[in-house]
PDB file of N, CA and C in Angstrom:
ATOM      1  N   UNK O 259     -33.430  -1.507 -79.052  1.00 71.00           N
ATOM      2  CA  UNK O 259     -33.823  -2.777 -78.401  1.00 71.00           C
ATOM      3  C   UNK O 259     -32.335  -3.575 -78.223  1.00 71.00           C
ATOM      4  N   UNK O 260     -31.440  -3.551 -79.034  1.00 71.00           N
ATOM      5  CA  UNK O 260     -30.341  -4.483 -78.712  1.00 71.00           C
ATOM      6  C   UNK O 260     -29.378  -3.955 -77.681  1.00 71.00           C
ATOM      7  N   UNK O 261     -29.622  -2.622 -77.260  1.00 79.00           N
ATOM      8  CA  UNK O 261     -28.826  -2.083 -76.065  1.00 79.00           C
ATOM      9  C   UNK O 261     -29.387  -2.829 -74.771  1.00 79.00           C
ATOM     10  N   UNK O 262     -30.589  -3.041 -74.626  1.00 84.00           N
ATOM     11  CA  UNK O 262     -31.216  -3.890 -73.637  1.00 84.00           C
ATOM     12  C   UNK O 262     -30.709  -5.328 -73.389  1.00 84.00           C
ATOM     13  N   UNK O 263     -30.570  -5.872 -74.480  1.00 82.00           N
ATOM     14  CA  UNK O 263     -30.226  -7.277 -74.680  1.00 82.00           C
ATOM     15  C   UNK O 263     -28.627  -7.350 -74.464  1.00 82.00           C
ATOM     16  N   UNK O 264     -27.997  -6.327 -74.869  1.00 83.00           N
ATOM     17  CA  UNK O 264     -26.537  -6.199 -74.477  1.00 83.00           C
ATOM     18  C   UNK O 264     -26.336  -6.184 -73.025  1.00 83.00           C
ATOM     19  N   UNK O 265     -27.156  -5.452 -72.291  1.00 88.00           N
ATOM     20  CA  UNK O 265     -26.835  -5.421 -70.723  1.00 88.00           C
ATOM     21  C   UNK O 265     -27.366  -6.751 -70.224  1.00 88.00           C
ATOM     22  N   UNK O 266     -28.357  -7.255 -70.685  1.00 87.00           N
ATOM     23  CA  UNK O 266     -29.070  -8.637 -70.249  1.00 87.00           C
ATOM     24  C   UNK O 266     -27.799  -9.795 -70.301  1.00 87.00           C
ATOM     25  N   UNK O 267     -27.274  -9.872 -71.568  1.00 84.00           N
ATOM     26  CA  UNK O 267     -26.372 -10.880 -71.838  1.00 84.00           C
ATOM     27  C   UNK O 267     -24.791 -10.405 -71.513  1.00 84.00           C
ATOM     28  N   UNK O 268     -24.690  -9.356 -70.874  1.00 85.00           N
ATOM     29  CA  UNK O 268     -23.229  -8.907 -70.724  1.00 85.00           C
ATOM     30  C   UNK O 268     -22.317 -10.114 -70.094  1.00 85.00           C
ATOM     31  N   UNK O 269     -21.308 -10.300 -70.665  1.00 83.00           N
ATOM     32  CA  UNK O 269     -20.287 -11.357 -70.475  1.00 83.00           C
ATOM     33  C   UNK O 269     -20.579 -12.638 -71.246  1.00 83.00           C
ATOM     34  N   UNK O 270     -21.641 -12.737 -71.942  1.00 81.00           N
ATOM     35  CA  UNK O 270     -22.104 -13.913 -72.688  1.00 81.00           C
ATOM     36  C   UNK O 270     -22.021 -13.541 -74.179  1.00 81.00           C
ATOM     37  N   UNK O 271     -22.568 -12.324 -74.493  1.00 78.00           N
ATOM     38  CA  UNK O 271     -22.618 -11.961 -76.019  1.00 78.00           C
ATOM     39  C   UNK O 271     -22.286 -10.564 -76.182  1.00 78.00           C
ATOM     40  N   UNK O 272     -21.261 -10.107 -77.039  1.00 77.00           N
ATOM     41  CA  UNK O 272     -21.096  -8.838 -77.270  1.00 77.00           C
ATOM     42  C   UNK O 272     -21.832  -8.394 -78.528  1.00 77.00           C
ATOM     43  N   UNK O 273     -22.433  -7.220 -78.558  1.00 77.00           N
ATOM     44  CA  UNK O 273     -23.204  -6.570 -79.579  1.00 77.00           C
ATOM     45  C   UNK O 273     -22.307  -5.556 -80.209  1.00 77.00           C
ATOM     46  N   UNK O 274     -22.124  -5.626 -81.393  1.00 77.00           N
ATOM     47  CA  UNK O 274     -21.168  -4.488 -82.161  1.00 77.00           C
ATOM     48  C   UNK O 274     -22.127  -3.874 -83.146  1.00 77.00           C
ATOM     49  N   UNK O 275     -22.153  -2.557 -83.293  1.00 78.00           N
ATOM     50  CA  UNK O 275     -22.687  -1.763 -84.283  1.00 78.00           C
ATOM     51  C   UNK O 275     -21.540  -1.503 -85.488  1.00 78.00           C
ATOM     52  N   UNK O 276     -21.925  -2.031 -86.770  1.00 81.00           N
ATOM     53  CA  UNK O 276     -20.975  -1.758 -87.888  1.00 81.00           C
ATOM     54  C   UNK O 276     -21.597  -0.915 -88.856  1.00 81.00           C
ATOM     55  N   UNK O 277     -20.868   0.203 -89.103  1.00 84.00           N
ATOM     56  CA  UNK O 277     -21.223   1.210 -89.998  1.00 84.00           C
ATOM     57  C   UNK O 277     -20.811   0.808 -91.378  1.00 84.00           C
ATOM     58  N   UNK O 278     -21.684   0.447 -92.148  1.00 82.00           N
ATOM     59  CA  UNK O 278     -21.362   0.000 -93.730  1.00 82.00           C
ATOM     60  C   UNK O 278     -20.713   0.979 -94.595  1.00 82.00           C
ATOM     61  N   UNK O 279     -21.059   2.509 -93.901  1.00 85.00           N
ATOM     62  CA  UNK O 279     -20.431   3.378 -94.748  1.00 85.00           C
ATOM     63  C   UNK O 279     -18.897   3.746 -94.579  1.00 85.00           C
ATOM     64  N   UNK O 280     -18.352   3.008 -93.388  1.00 90.00           N
ATOM     65  CA  UNK O 280     -16.931   3.227 -92.961  1.00 90.00           C
ATOM     66  C   UNK O 280     -16.164   2.184 -93.896  1.00 90.00           C
ATOM     67  N   UNK O 281     -14.827   2.486 -93.994  1.00 92.00           N
ATOM     68  CA  UNK O 281     -13.933   1.718 -94.749  1.00 92.00           C
ATOM     69  C   UNK O 281     -14.115  -0.058 -94.141  1.00 92.00           C
ATOM     70  N   UNK O 282     -13.848  -0.046 -92.793  1.00 91.00           N
ATOM     71  CA  UNK O 282     -13.922  -1.356 -92.107  1.00 91.00           C
ATOM     72  C   UNK O 282     -15.430  -1.925 -92.270  1.00 91.00           C
ATOM     73  N   UNK O 283     -16.415  -1.162 -92.053  1.00 88.00           N
ATOM     74  CA  UNK O 283     -17.720  -1.684 -92.094  1.00 88.00           C
ATOM     75  C   UNK O 283     -18.031  -2.131 -93.546  1.00 88.00           C
ATOM     76  N   UNK O 284     -17.734  -1.394 -94.427  1.00 91.00           N
ATOM     77  CA  UNK O 284     -17.973  -1.883 -95.875  1.00 91.00           C
ATOM     78  C   UNK O 284     -17.108  -2.997 -96.132  1.00 91.00           C
ATOM     79  N   UNK O 285     -16.043  -3.582 -95.856  1.00 92.00           N
ATOM     80  CA  UNK O 285     -15.380  -4.576 -96.044  1.00 92.00           C
ATOM     81  C   UNK O 285     -16.043  -5.720 -95.133  1.00 92.00           C
ATOM     82  N   UNK O 286     -16.485  -5.669 -94.003  1.00 87.00           N
ATOM     83  CA  UNK O 286     -17.232  -6.502 -93.172  1.00 87.00           C
ATOM     84  C   UNK O 286     -18.510  -6.933 -94.158  1.00 87.00           C
ATOM     85  N   UNK O 287     -19.319  -5.863 -94.457  1.00 86.00           N
ATOM     86  CA  UNK O 287     -20.395  -6.171 -95.262  1.00 86.00           C
ATOM     87  C   UNK O 287     -20.137  -7.053 -96.575  1.00 86.00           C
ATOM     88  N   UNK O 288     -19.069  -6.685 -97.288  1.00 89.00           N
ATOM     89  CA  UNK O 288     -18.728  -7.471 -98.387  1.00 89.00           C
ATOM     90  C   UNK O 288     -18.446  -8.875 -98.012  1.00 89.00           C
ATOM     91  N   UNK O 289     -17.713  -9.081 -96.889  1.00 87.00           N
ATOM     92  CA  UNK O 289     -17.215 -10.570 -96.644  1.00 87.00           C
ATOM     93  C   UNK O 289     -18.505 -11.401 -96.205  1.00 87.00           C
ATOM     94  N   UNK O 290     -19.419 -10.692 -95.821  1.00 82.00           N
ATOM     95  CA  UNK O 290     -20.523 -11.446 -95.101  1.00 82.00           C
ATOM     96  C   UNK O 290     -21.782 -11.321 -96.224  1.00 82.00           C
ATOM     97  N   UNK O 291     -21.644 -10.782 -97.180  1.00 82.00           N
ATOM     98  CA  UNK O 291     -22.697 -10.620 -98.194  1.00 82.00           C
ATOM     99  C   UNK O 291     -24.029  -9.782 -97.503  1.00 82.00           C
ATOM    100  N   UNK O 292     -23.658  -8.853 -96.766  1.00 81.00           N
ATOM    101  CA  UNK O 292     -24.769  -7.955 -96.127  1.00 81.00           C
ATOM    102  C   UNK O 292     -25.235  -6.758 -97.123  1.00 81.00           C
ATOM    103  N   UNK O 293     -26.431  -6.839 -97.602  1.00 78.00           N
ATOM    104  CA  UNK O 293     -27.008  -5.915 -98.463  1.00 78.00           C
ATOM    105  C   UNK O 293     -28.058  -5.017 -97.736  1.00 78.00           C
ATOM    106  N   UNK O 294     -28.410  -5.559 -96.634  1.00 73.00           N
ATOM    107  CA  UNK O 294     -29.539  -4.883 -95.947  1.00 73.00           C
ATOM    108  C   UNK O 294     -29.250  -4.594 -94.446  1.00 73.00           C
ATOM    109  N   UNK O 295     -29.835  -3.684 -93.903  1.00 73.00           N
ATOM    110  CA  UNK O 295     -29.420  -3.298 -92.497  1.00 73.00           C
ATOM    111  C   UNK O 295     -30.810  -3.236 -91.691  1.00 73.00           C
ATOM    112  N   UNK O 296     -30.909  -3.528 -90.441  1.00 75.00           N
ATOM    113  CA  UNK O 296     -29.843  -4.174 -89.714  1.00 75.00           C
ATOM    114  C   UNK O 296     -29.763  -5.684 -90.146  1.00 75.00           C
ATOM    115  N   UNK O 297     -28.659  -6.213 -89.737  1.00 77.00           N
ATOM    116  CA  UNK O 297     -28.433  -7.621 -89.832  1.00 77.00           C
ATOM    117  C   UNK O 297     -27.828  -8.037 -88.478  1.00 77.00           C
ATOM    118  N   UNK O 298     -28.327  -9.247 -87.961  1.00 78.00           N
ATOM    119  CA  UNK O 298     -27.653  -9.537 -86.824  1.00 78.00           C
ATOM    120  C   UNK O 298     -27.012 -10.920 -86.994  1.00 78.00           C
ATOM    121  N   UNK O 299     -25.705 -10.956 -86.630  1.00 78.00           N
ATOM    122  CA  UNK O 299     -24.715 -12.080 -86.957  1.00 78.00           C
ATOM    123  C   UNK O 299     -24.181 -12.469 -85.480  1.00 78.00           C
ATOM    124  N   UNK O 300     -24.255 -13.768 -85.352  1.00 77.00           N
ATOM    125  CA  UNK O 300     -23.584 -14.320 -84.022  1.00 77.00           C
ATOM    126  C   UNK O 300     -22.467 -15.129 -84.370  1.00 77.00           C
ATOM    127  N   UNK O 301     -21.406 -14.971 -83.727  1.00 77.00           N
ATOM    128  CA  UNK O 301     -20.141 -15.649 -83.850  1.00 77.00           C
ATOM    129  C   UNK O 301     -19.940 -16.481 -82.628  1.00 77.00           C
ATOM    130  N   UNK O 302     -19.296 -17.495 -82.650  1.00 72.00           N
ATOM    131  CA  UNK O 302     -18.982 -18.230 -81.476  1.00 72.00           C
ATOM    132  C   UNK O 302     -17.201 -18.403 -81.791  1.00 72.00           C
ATOM    133  N   UNK O 303     -16.497 -17.508 -81.220  1.00 74.00           N
ATOM    134  CA  UNK O 303     -15.127 -17.347 -81.443  1.00 74.00           C
ATOM    135  C   UNK O 303     -15.013 -16.840 -82.725  1.00 74.00           C
ATOM    136  N   UNK O 304     -14.279 -17.643 -83.674  1.00 75.00           N
ATOM    137  CA  UNK O 304     -14.148 -16.952 -84.939  1.00 75.00           C
ATOM    138  C   UNK O 304     -15.081 -17.536 -86.012  1.00 75.00           C
ATOM    139  N   UNK O 305     -16.035 -18.298 -85.511  1.00 74.00           N
ATOM    140  CA  UNK O 305     -16.981 -19.119 -86.370  1.00 74.00           C
ATOM    141  C   UNK O 305     -18.443 -18.511 -86.495  1.00 74.00           C
ATOM    142  N   UNK O 306     -18.810 -18.182 -87.395  1.00 73.00           N
ATOM    143  CA  UNK O 306     -20.073 -17.746 -87.812  1.00 73.00           C
ATOM    144  C   UNK O 306     -21.151 -18.806 -87.323  1.00 73.00           C
ATOM    145  N   UNK O 307     -22.026 -18.452 -86.464  1.00 72.00           N
ATOM    146  CA  UNK O 307     -23.101 -19.200 -86.053  1.00 72.00           C
ATOM    147  C   UNK O 307     -24.418 -19.120 -86.793  1.00 72.00           C
ATOM    148  N   UNK O 308     -24.745 -17.902 -86.882  1.00 73.00           N
ATOM    149  CA  UNK O 308     -26.051 -17.566 -87.444  1.00 73.00           C
ATOM    150  C   UNK O 308     -26.119 -16.188 -87.824  1.00 73.00           C
ATOM    151  N   UNK O 309     -26.805 -15.872 -88.964  1.00 71.00           N
ATOM    152  CA  UNK O 309     -27.023 -14.633 -89.491  1.00 71.00           C
ATOM    153  C   UNK O 309     -28.410 -14.489 -90.002  1.00 71.00           C
ATOM    154  N   UNK O 310     -28.949 -13.443 -89.615  1.00 76.00           N
ATOM    155  CA  UNK O 310     -30.491 -13.147 -90.025  1.00 76.00           C
ATOM    156  C   UNK O 310     -30.744 -11.627 -90.125  1.00 76.00           C
ATOM    157  N   UNK O 311     -31.355 -11.368 -91.291  1.00 70.00           N
ATOM    158  CA  UNK O 311     -31.754  -9.888 -91.827  1.00 70.00           C
ATOM    159  C   UNK O 311     -33.200  -9.809 -91.373  1.00 70.00           C
ATOM    160  N   UNK O 312     -33.934 -10.695 -91.071  1.00 74.00           N
ATOM    161  CA  UNK O 312     -35.343 -10.514 -90.818  1.00 74.00           C
ATOM    162  C   UNK O 312     -35.785 -10.169 -89.356  1.00 74.00           C
ATOM    163  N   UNK O 313     -34.897 -10.127 -88.405  1.00 71.00           N
ATOM    164  CA  UNK O 313     -34.991  -9.786 -87.000  1.00 71.00           C
ATOM    165  C   UNK O 313     -35.326  -8.501 -86.969  1.00 71.00           C
ATOM    166  N   UNK O 314     -36.651  -7.915 -86.776  1.00 68.00           N
ATOM    167  CA  UNK O 314     -36.933  -6.703 -86.782  1.00 68.00           C
ATOM    168  C   UNK O 314     -37.658  -6.174 -85.475  1.00 68.00           C
ATOM    169  N   UNK O 315     -38.036  -7.084 -84.839  1.00 79.00           N
ATOM    170  CA  UNK O 315     -38.982  -6.815 -83.612  1.00 79.00           C
ATOM    171  C   UNK O 315     -38.188  -7.298 -82.319  1.00 79.00           C
ATOM    172  N   UNK O 316     -38.240  -6.832 -81.152  1.00 79.00           N
ATOM    173  CA  UNK O 316     -37.557  -7.289 -79.949  1.00 79.00           C
ATOM    174  C   UNK O 316     -37.638  -8.643 -79.709  1.00 79.00           C
ATOM    175  N   UNK O 317     -38.950  -9.094 -79.793  1.00 82.00           N
ATOM    176  CA  UNK O 317     -39.037 -10.636 -79.456  1.00 82.00           C
ATOM    177  C   UNK O 317     -38.367 -11.406 -80.416  1.00 82.00           C
ATOM    178  N   UNK O 318     -38.198 -11.134 -81.733  1.00 82.00           N
ATOM    179  CA  UNK O 318     -37.680 -11.954 -82.708  1.00 82.00           C
ATOM    180  C   UNK O 318     -36.154 -11.848 -82.313  1.00 82.00           C
ATOM    181  N   UNK O 319     -35.532 -10.771 -82.018  1.00 81.00           N
ATOM    182  CA  UNK O 319     -34.086 -10.661 -81.773  1.00 81.00           C
ATOM    183  C   UNK O 319     -33.832 -11.498 -80.534  1.00 81.00           C
ATOM    184  N   UNK O 320     -34.869 -11.574 -79.486  1.00 85.00           N
ATOM    185  CA  UNK O 320     -34.511 -12.281 -78.153  1.00 85.00           C
ATOM    186  C   UNK O 320     -34.504 -13.725 -78.542  1.00 85.00           C
ATOM    187  N   UNK O 321     -35.454 -14.126 -79.557  1.00 86.00           N
ATOM    188  CA  UNK O 321     -35.531 -15.646 -80.055  1.00 86.00           C
ATOM    189  C   UNK O 321     -34.277 -16.080 -80.728  1.00 86.00           C
ATOM    190  N   UNK O 322     -33.904 -15.078 -81.450  1.00 82.00           N
ATOM    191  CA  UNK O 322     -32.604 -15.279 -82.278  1.00 82.00           C
ATOM    192  C   UNK O 322     -31.440 -15.627 -81.332  1.00 82.00           C
ATOM    193  N   UNK O 323     -31.286 -14.682 -80.473  1.00 83.00           N
ATOM    194  CA  UNK O 323     -30.029 -14.838 -79.579  1.00 83.00           C
ATOM    195  C   UNK O 323     -30.273 -15.991 -78.654  1.00 83.00           C
ATOM    196  N   UNK O 324     -31.420 -16.275 -78.262  1.00 85.00           N
ATOM    197  CA  UNK O 324     -31.567 -17.469 -77.327  1.00 85.00           C
ATOM    198  C   UNK O 324     -31.445 -18.669 -78.191  1.00 85.00           C
ATOM    199  N   UNK O 325     -31.875 -18.782 -79.197  1.00 85.00           N
ATOM    200  CA  UNK O 325     -31.548 -19.999 -80.089  1.00 85.00           C
ATOM    201  C   UNK O 325     -30.182 -20.128 -80.388  1.00 85.00           C
ATOM    202  N   UNK O 326     -29.367 -18.972 -80.702  1.00 80.00           N
ATOM    203  CA  UNK O 326     -27.920 -19.314 -80.817  1.00 80.00           C
ATOM    204  C   UNK O 326     -27.133 -19.842 -79.690  1.00 80.00           C
ATOM    205  N   UNK O 327     -27.562 -19.135 -78.588  1.00 82.00           N
ATOM    206  CA  UNK O 327     -26.989 -19.516 -77.320  1.00 82.00           C
ATOM    207  C   UNK O 327     -27.169 -21.095 -76.871  1.00 82.00           C
ATOM    208  N   UNK O 328     -28.412 -21.489 -77.199  1.00 82.00           N
ATOM    209  CA  UNK O 328     -28.831 -22.883 -76.975  1.00 82.00           C
ATOM    210  C   UNK O 328     -27.870 -23.877 -78.072  1.00 82.00           C
ATOM    211  N   UNK O 329     -27.648 -23.407 -79.129  1.00 74.00           N
ATOM    212  CA  UNK O 329     -26.704 -24.115 -80.242  1.00 74.00           C
ATOM    213  C   UNK O 329     -25.337 -24.228 -79.756  1.00 74.00           C
ATOM    214  N   UNK O 330     -25.035 -23.196 -79.066  1.00 64.00           N
ATOM    215  CA  UNK O 330     -23.598 -23.027 -78.689  1.00 64.00           C
ATOM    216  C   UNK O 330     -23.321 -23.803 -77.391  1.00 64.00           C
ATOM    217  N   UNK O 331     -24.345 -24.114 -76.712  1.00 59.00           N
ATOM    218  CA  UNK O 331     -24.203 -24.762 -75.359  1.00 59.00           C
ATOM    219  C   UNK O 331     -23.534 -26.171 -75.649  1.00 59.00           C
TER     220      UNK O 331
END
């Protein structure tokens, strides 16, 4: 589902998959207190804007992204 959003928001949002099993992914998860997957995190520059582990359906992810974009406007 996020692949479709990545195309839709190209140039506005970058979607990145982090593998918690890798060394870098494990460090990222520790820094952000991520205990569940998937977790969607939105940054504006270096600032964490929003984090949500409850986004499970496409419509929820779309609302999550739209809300973060509105806040960042």
